[in-house]
Coordinates of C-alpha atoms and ligand atoms in Angstrom, one line a residue:
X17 CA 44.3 -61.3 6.4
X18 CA 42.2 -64.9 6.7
X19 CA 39.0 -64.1 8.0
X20 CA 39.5 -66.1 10.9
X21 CA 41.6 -63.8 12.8
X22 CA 38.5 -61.6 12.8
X23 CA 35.4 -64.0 13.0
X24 CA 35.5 -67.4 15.0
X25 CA 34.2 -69.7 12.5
X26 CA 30.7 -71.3 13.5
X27 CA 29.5 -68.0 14.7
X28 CA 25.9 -67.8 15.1
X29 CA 24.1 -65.0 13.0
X30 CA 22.4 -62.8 15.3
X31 CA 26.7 -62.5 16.1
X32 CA 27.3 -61.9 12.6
X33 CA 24.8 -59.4 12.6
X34 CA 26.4 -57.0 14.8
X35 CA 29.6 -57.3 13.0
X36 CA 28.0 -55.7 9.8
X37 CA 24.9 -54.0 11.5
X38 CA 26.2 -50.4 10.9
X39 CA 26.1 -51.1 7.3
X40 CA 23.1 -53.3 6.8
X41 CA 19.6 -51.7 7.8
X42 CA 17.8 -54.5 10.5
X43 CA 15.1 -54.4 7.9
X44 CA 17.2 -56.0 5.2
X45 CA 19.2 -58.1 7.7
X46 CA 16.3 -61.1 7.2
X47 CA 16.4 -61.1 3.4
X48 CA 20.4 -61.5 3.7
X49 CA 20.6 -64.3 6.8
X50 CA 18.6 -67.0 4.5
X51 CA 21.0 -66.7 1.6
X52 CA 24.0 -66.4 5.0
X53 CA 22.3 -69.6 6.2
X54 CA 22.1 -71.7 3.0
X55 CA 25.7 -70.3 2.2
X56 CA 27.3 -71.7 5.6
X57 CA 25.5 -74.9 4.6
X58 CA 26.6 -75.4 1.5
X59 CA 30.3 -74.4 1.9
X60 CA 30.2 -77.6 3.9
X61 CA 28.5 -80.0 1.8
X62 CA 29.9 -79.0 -0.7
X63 CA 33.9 -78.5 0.8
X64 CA 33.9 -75.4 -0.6
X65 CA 35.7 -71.8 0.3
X66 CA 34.8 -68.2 -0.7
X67 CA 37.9 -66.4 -1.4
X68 CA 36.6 -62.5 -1.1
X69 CA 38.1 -59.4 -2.7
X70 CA 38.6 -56.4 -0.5
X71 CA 36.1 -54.6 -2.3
X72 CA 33.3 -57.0 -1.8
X73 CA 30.3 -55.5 0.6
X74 CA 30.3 -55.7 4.1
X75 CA 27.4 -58.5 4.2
X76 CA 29.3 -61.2 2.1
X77 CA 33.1 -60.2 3.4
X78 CA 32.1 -60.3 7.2
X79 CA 29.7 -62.9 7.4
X80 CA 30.4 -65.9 4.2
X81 CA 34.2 -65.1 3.2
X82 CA 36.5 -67.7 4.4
X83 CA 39.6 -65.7 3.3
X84 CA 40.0 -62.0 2.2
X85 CA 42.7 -60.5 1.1
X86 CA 44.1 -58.3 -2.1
X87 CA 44.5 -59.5 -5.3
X88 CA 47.9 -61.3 -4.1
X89 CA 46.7 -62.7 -1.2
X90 CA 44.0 -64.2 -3.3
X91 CA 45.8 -66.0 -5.3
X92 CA 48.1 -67.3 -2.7
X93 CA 45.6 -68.7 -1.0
X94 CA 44.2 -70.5 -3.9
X95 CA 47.2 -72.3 -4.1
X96 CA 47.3 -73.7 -0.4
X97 CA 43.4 -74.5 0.2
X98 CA 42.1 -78.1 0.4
X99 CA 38.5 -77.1 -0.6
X100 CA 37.4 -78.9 -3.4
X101 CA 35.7 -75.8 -4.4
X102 CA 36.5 -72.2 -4.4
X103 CA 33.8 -69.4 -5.1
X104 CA 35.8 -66.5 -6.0
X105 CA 33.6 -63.2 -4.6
X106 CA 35.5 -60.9 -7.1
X107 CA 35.5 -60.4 -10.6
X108 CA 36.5 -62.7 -13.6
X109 CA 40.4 -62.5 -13.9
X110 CA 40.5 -63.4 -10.0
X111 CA 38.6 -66.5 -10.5
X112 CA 41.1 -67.3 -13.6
X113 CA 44.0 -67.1 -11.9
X114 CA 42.8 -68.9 -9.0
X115 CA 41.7 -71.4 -11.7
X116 CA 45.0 -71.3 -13.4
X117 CA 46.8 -72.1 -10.0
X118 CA 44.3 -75.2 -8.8
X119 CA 43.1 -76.8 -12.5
X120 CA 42.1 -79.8 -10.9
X121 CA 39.5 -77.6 -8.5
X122 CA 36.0 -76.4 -9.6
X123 CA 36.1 -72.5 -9.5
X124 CA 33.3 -70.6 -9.5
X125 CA 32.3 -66.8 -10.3
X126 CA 29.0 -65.9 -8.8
X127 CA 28.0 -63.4 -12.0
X128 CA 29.6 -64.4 -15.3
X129 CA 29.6 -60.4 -16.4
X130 CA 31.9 -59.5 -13.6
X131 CA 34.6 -58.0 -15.8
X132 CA 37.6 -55.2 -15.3
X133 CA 38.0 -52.2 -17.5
X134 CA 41.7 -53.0 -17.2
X135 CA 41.8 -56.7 -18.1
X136 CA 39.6 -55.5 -20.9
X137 CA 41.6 -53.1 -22.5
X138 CA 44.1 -55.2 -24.0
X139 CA 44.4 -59.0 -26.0
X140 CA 47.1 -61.3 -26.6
X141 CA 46.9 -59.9 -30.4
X142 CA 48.4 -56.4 -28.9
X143 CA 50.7 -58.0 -26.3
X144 CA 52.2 -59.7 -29.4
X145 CA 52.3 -56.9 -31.3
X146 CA 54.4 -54.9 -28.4
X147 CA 56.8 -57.8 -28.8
X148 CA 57.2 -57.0 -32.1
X149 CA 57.7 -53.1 -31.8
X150 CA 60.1 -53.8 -28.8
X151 CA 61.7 -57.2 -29.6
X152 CA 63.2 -58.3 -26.2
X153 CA 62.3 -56.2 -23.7
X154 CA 59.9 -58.3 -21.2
X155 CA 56.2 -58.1 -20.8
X156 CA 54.9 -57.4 -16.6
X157 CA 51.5 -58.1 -16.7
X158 CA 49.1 -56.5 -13.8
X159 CA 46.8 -59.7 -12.7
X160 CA 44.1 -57.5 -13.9
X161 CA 44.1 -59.1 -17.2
X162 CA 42.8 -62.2 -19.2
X163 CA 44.3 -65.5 -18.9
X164 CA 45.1 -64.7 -22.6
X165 CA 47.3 -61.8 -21.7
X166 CA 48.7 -63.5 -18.8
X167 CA 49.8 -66.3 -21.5
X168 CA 51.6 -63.7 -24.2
X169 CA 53.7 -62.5 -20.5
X170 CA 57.2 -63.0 -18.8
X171 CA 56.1 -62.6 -15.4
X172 CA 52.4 -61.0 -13.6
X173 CA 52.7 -59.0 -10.8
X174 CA 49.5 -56.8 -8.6
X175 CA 49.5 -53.6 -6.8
X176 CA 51.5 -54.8 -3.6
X177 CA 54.4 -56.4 -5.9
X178 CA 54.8 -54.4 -9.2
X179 CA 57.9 -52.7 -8.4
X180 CA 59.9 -55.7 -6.6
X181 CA 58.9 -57.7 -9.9
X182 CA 59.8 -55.4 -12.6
X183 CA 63.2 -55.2 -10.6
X184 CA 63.8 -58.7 -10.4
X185 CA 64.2 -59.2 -14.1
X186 CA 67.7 -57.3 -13.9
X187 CA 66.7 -55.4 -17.1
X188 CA 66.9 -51.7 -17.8
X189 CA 63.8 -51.4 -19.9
X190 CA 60.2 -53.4 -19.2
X191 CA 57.0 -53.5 -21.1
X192 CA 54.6 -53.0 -18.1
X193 CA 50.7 -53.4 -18.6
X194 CA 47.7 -52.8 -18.8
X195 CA 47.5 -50.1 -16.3
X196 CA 49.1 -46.9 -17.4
X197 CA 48.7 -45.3 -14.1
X198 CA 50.1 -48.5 -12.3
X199 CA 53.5 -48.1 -14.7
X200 CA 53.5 -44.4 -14.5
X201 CA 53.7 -44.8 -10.5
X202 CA 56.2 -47.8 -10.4
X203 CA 58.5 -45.5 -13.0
X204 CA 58.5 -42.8 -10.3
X205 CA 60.2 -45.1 -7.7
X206 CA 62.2 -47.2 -10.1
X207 CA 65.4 -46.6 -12.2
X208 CA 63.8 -48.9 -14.7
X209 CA 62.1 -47.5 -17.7
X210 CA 58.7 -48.8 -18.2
X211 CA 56.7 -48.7 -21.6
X212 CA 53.4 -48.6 -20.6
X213 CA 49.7 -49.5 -22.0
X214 CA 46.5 -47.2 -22.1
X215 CA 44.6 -49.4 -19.8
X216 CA 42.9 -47.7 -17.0
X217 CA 41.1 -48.7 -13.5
X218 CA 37.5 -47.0 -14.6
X219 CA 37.2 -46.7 -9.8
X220 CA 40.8 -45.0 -9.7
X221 CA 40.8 -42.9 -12.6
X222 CA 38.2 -40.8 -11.9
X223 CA 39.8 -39.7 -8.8
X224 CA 41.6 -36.4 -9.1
X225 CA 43.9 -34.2 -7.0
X226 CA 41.4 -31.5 -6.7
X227 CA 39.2 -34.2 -5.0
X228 CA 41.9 -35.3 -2.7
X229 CA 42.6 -31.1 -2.0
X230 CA 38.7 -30.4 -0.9
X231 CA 39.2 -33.7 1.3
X232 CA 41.8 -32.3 2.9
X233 CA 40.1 -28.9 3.3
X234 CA 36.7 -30.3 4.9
X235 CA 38.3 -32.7 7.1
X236 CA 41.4 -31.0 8.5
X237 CA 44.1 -33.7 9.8
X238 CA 42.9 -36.6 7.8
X239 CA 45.2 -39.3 6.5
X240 CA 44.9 -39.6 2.5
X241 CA 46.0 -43.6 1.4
X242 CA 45.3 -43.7 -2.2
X243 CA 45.4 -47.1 -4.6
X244 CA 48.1 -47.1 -7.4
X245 CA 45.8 -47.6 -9.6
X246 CA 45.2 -43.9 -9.4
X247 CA 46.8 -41.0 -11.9
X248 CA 50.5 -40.3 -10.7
X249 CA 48.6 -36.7 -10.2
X250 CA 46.8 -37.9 -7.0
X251 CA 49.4 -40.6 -5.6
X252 CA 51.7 -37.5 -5.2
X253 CA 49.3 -35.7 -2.9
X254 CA 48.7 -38.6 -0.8
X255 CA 49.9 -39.5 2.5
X256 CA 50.8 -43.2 1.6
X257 CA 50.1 -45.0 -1.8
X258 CA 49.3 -49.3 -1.3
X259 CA 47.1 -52.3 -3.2
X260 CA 44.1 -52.8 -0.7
X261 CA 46.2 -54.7 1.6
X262 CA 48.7 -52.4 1.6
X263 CA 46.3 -50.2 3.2
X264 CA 44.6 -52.4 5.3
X265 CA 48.1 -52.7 6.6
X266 CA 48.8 -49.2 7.2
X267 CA 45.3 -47.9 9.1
X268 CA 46.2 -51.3 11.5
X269 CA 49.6 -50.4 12.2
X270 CA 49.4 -46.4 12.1
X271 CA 45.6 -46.5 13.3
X272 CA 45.3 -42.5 11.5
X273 CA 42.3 -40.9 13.8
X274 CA 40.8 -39.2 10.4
X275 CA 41.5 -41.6 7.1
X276 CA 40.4 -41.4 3.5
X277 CA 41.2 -44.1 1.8
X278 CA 40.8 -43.6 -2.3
X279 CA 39.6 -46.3 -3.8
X280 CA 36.4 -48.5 -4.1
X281 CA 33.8 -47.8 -1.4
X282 CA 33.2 -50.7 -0.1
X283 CA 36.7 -51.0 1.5
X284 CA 35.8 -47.9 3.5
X285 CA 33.3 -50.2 5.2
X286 CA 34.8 -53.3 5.2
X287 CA 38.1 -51.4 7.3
X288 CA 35.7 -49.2 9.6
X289 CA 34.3 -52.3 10.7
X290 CA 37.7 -53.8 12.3
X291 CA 38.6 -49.9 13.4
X292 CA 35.0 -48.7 15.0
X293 CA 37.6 -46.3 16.9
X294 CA 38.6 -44.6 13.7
X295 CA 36.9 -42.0 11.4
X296 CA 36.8 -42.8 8.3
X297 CA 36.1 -40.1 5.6
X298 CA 34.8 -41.7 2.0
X299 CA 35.1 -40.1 -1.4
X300 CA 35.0 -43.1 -3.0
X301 CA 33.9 -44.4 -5.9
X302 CA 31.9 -47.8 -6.8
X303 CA 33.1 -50.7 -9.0
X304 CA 30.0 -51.7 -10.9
X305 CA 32.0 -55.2 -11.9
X306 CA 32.6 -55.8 -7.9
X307 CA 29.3 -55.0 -7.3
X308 CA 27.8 -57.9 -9.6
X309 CA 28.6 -60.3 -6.9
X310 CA 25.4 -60.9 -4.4
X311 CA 25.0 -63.1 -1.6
X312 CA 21.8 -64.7 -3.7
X313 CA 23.8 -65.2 -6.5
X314 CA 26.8 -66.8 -4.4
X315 CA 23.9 -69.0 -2.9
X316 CA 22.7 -70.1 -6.0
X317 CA 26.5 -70.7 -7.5
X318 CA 27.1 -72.8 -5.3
X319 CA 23.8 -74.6 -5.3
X320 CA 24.0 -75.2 -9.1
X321 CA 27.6 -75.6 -9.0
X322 CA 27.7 -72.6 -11.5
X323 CA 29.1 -70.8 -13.2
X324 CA 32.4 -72.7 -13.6
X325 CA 35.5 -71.0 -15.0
X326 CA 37.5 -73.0 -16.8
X327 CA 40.7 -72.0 -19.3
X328 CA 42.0 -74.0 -22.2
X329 CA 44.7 -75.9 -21.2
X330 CA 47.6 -74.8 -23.8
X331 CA 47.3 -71.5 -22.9
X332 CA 46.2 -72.2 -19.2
X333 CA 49.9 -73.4 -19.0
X334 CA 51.4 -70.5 -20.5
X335 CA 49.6 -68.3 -18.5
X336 CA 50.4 -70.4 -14.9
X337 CA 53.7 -70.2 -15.5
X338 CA 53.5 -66.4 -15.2
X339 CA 51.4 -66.2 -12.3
X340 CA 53.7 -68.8 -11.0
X341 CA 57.1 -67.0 -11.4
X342 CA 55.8 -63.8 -9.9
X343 CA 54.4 -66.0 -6.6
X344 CA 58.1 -67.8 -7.0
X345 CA 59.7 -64.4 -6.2
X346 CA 57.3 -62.3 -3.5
Ligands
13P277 P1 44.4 -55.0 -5.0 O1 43.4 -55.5 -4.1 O2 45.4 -56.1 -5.4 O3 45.1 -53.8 -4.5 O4 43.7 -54.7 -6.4 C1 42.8 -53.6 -6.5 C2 41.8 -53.8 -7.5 O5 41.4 -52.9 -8.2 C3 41.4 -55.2 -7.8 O6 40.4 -55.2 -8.8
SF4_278 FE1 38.9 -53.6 -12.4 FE2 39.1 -51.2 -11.2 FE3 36.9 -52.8 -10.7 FE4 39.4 -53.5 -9.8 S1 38.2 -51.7 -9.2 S2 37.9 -54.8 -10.9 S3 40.7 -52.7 -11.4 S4 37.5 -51.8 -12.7

């Protein structure tokens, strides 16, 4: 979904107010239209484009983003823009592979500590050491994971792709990581078998299907979409189970008059706000990594043309050509 199909470009900011004004109190509006203001400016001096996560809050994805999207769509757009520079509203293995896929671009991450408890719970040191304990069998890495992981892979794939990708290697065994609950929920639907890492989502793995039970009990008739990223446990008591887009997707086409959708909370509001009509229930749970990313701080990245993500270029290589084979193929 590019932003434009929801906000003309050039819109004035009293305009962009009442596109987020049910999440952002008219006393805070002020503080947030001076960073908005010196934001719009500088994307243009500078030729720059914000490239915004689904889970980014209401006042940066509806009123500085110039596209938003899932983790896929992300990094297909990095590949087509004509910015010079791309400020990646997300978290630090989003700006790497949008790096990895434009190395002749500045990219920028707006909080240097913006991390992932998934891309963090493995290194190239263990993906090497899988290869030894499985000699052959190819390594799927989830995009949630370091350029270093990326580089020791066959082939990436996200949420909205996993289970086309670990298919289209024609093997009957995969090493999949390093979400276990990812793996565990493409096994269910595939005849492949799928080794699996520990790695968790530390939003999705706190959901449970008690949780998803009381939801259903409290609000009778809703509509439960719940991220992959969640245990196997709770994707079997939803309705429908999708990356961001996925869902996105889904509420647009099936436009559920009582939704839950479990995952981060700032999708909630992001989705509400292009569906006013629907009711949308939230149990959700806050990424603190997401959540580092500020419309200051984006005003001052791209004022000081900081903080610039940059990946050593052996491995950058390595790691492109996975990111590269998966975009080949979806
Ligand atoms: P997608 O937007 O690709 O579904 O990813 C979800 C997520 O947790 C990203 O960090
Ligand atoms: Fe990582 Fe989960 Fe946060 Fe996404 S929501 S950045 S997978 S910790």
């Amino acid at each position: 979904m590019s932003l434009e199909d929801v906000i003309p470009t050039a819109m004035p900011l009293a305009a962009l107010y009442r596109r987020v004004r049910d999440y952002v109190p008219a006393v805070e509006w002020p503080v947030h239209a001076g960073d908005i203001e010196a934001i719009l400016r500088l994307k243009a001096e500078r030729n720059a484009v914000v490239l915004a996560h689904n889970y980014q809050t209401p006042e940066i994805f509806h009123t500085v983003a110039d596209i938003v999207g899932d983790s896929l769509a992300l990094a297909r757009e990095a590949v087509s823009t004509a910015a010079d520079v791309i400020l990646l509203a997300g978290v630090h293995f989003m700006a790497e592979t949008a790096k990895l896929l434009n190395p002749d671009k500045v990219v920028l991450i707006a909080d240097t500590r913006a991390g992932c408890s998934l891309a963090e719970s493995i290194t190239g040191a263990d993906v090497r050491l899988l290869r030894e304990r499985y000699p052959g069998v190819p390594v799927v890495t989830y995009v949630n994971s370091s350029a270093e992981v990326k580089a020791e892979s066959d082939i990436c794939c996200t949420s909205a792709n996993a289970q086309k990708v670990v298919e289209s290697l024609g093997v009957p065994k995969v090493i999949m990581l390093p979400d276990e609950y990812l793996a565990q929920n493409v096994a269910k639907r595939t005849a492949v078998e799928i080794i699996a890492w520990k790695g968790h989502c530390e939003v999705h793995e706190r959901f449970t299907p008690n949780d998803i039970a009381e939801l259903r009990n409290s609000y009778p008739g809703v509509t439960v979409l719940a991220h992959p990223e969640c245990p196997p446990a709770v994707v079997a008591v939803a309705d429908f189970t999708g990356s961001t887009a996925g869902m996105i997707d889904y509420v647009g086409k099936n436009k559920p008059a009582r939704v839950a959708l479990i995952t981060e909370c700032s999708m909630s509001d992001n989705v509400a706000i292009a569906h006013p009509e629907l009711e949308f229930v939230r149990p959700c749970n806050l990424c603190p990594h997401m959540k580092r990313t500020t419309l200051p701080k984006i005003r001052r990245a791209l004022e000081t043309m900081t903080h610039e993500v940059t990946v050593p270029a052996p491995l950058a290589a390595r790691a492109r050509a996975a990111v590269e084979r998966m975009l080949a193929l979806t």
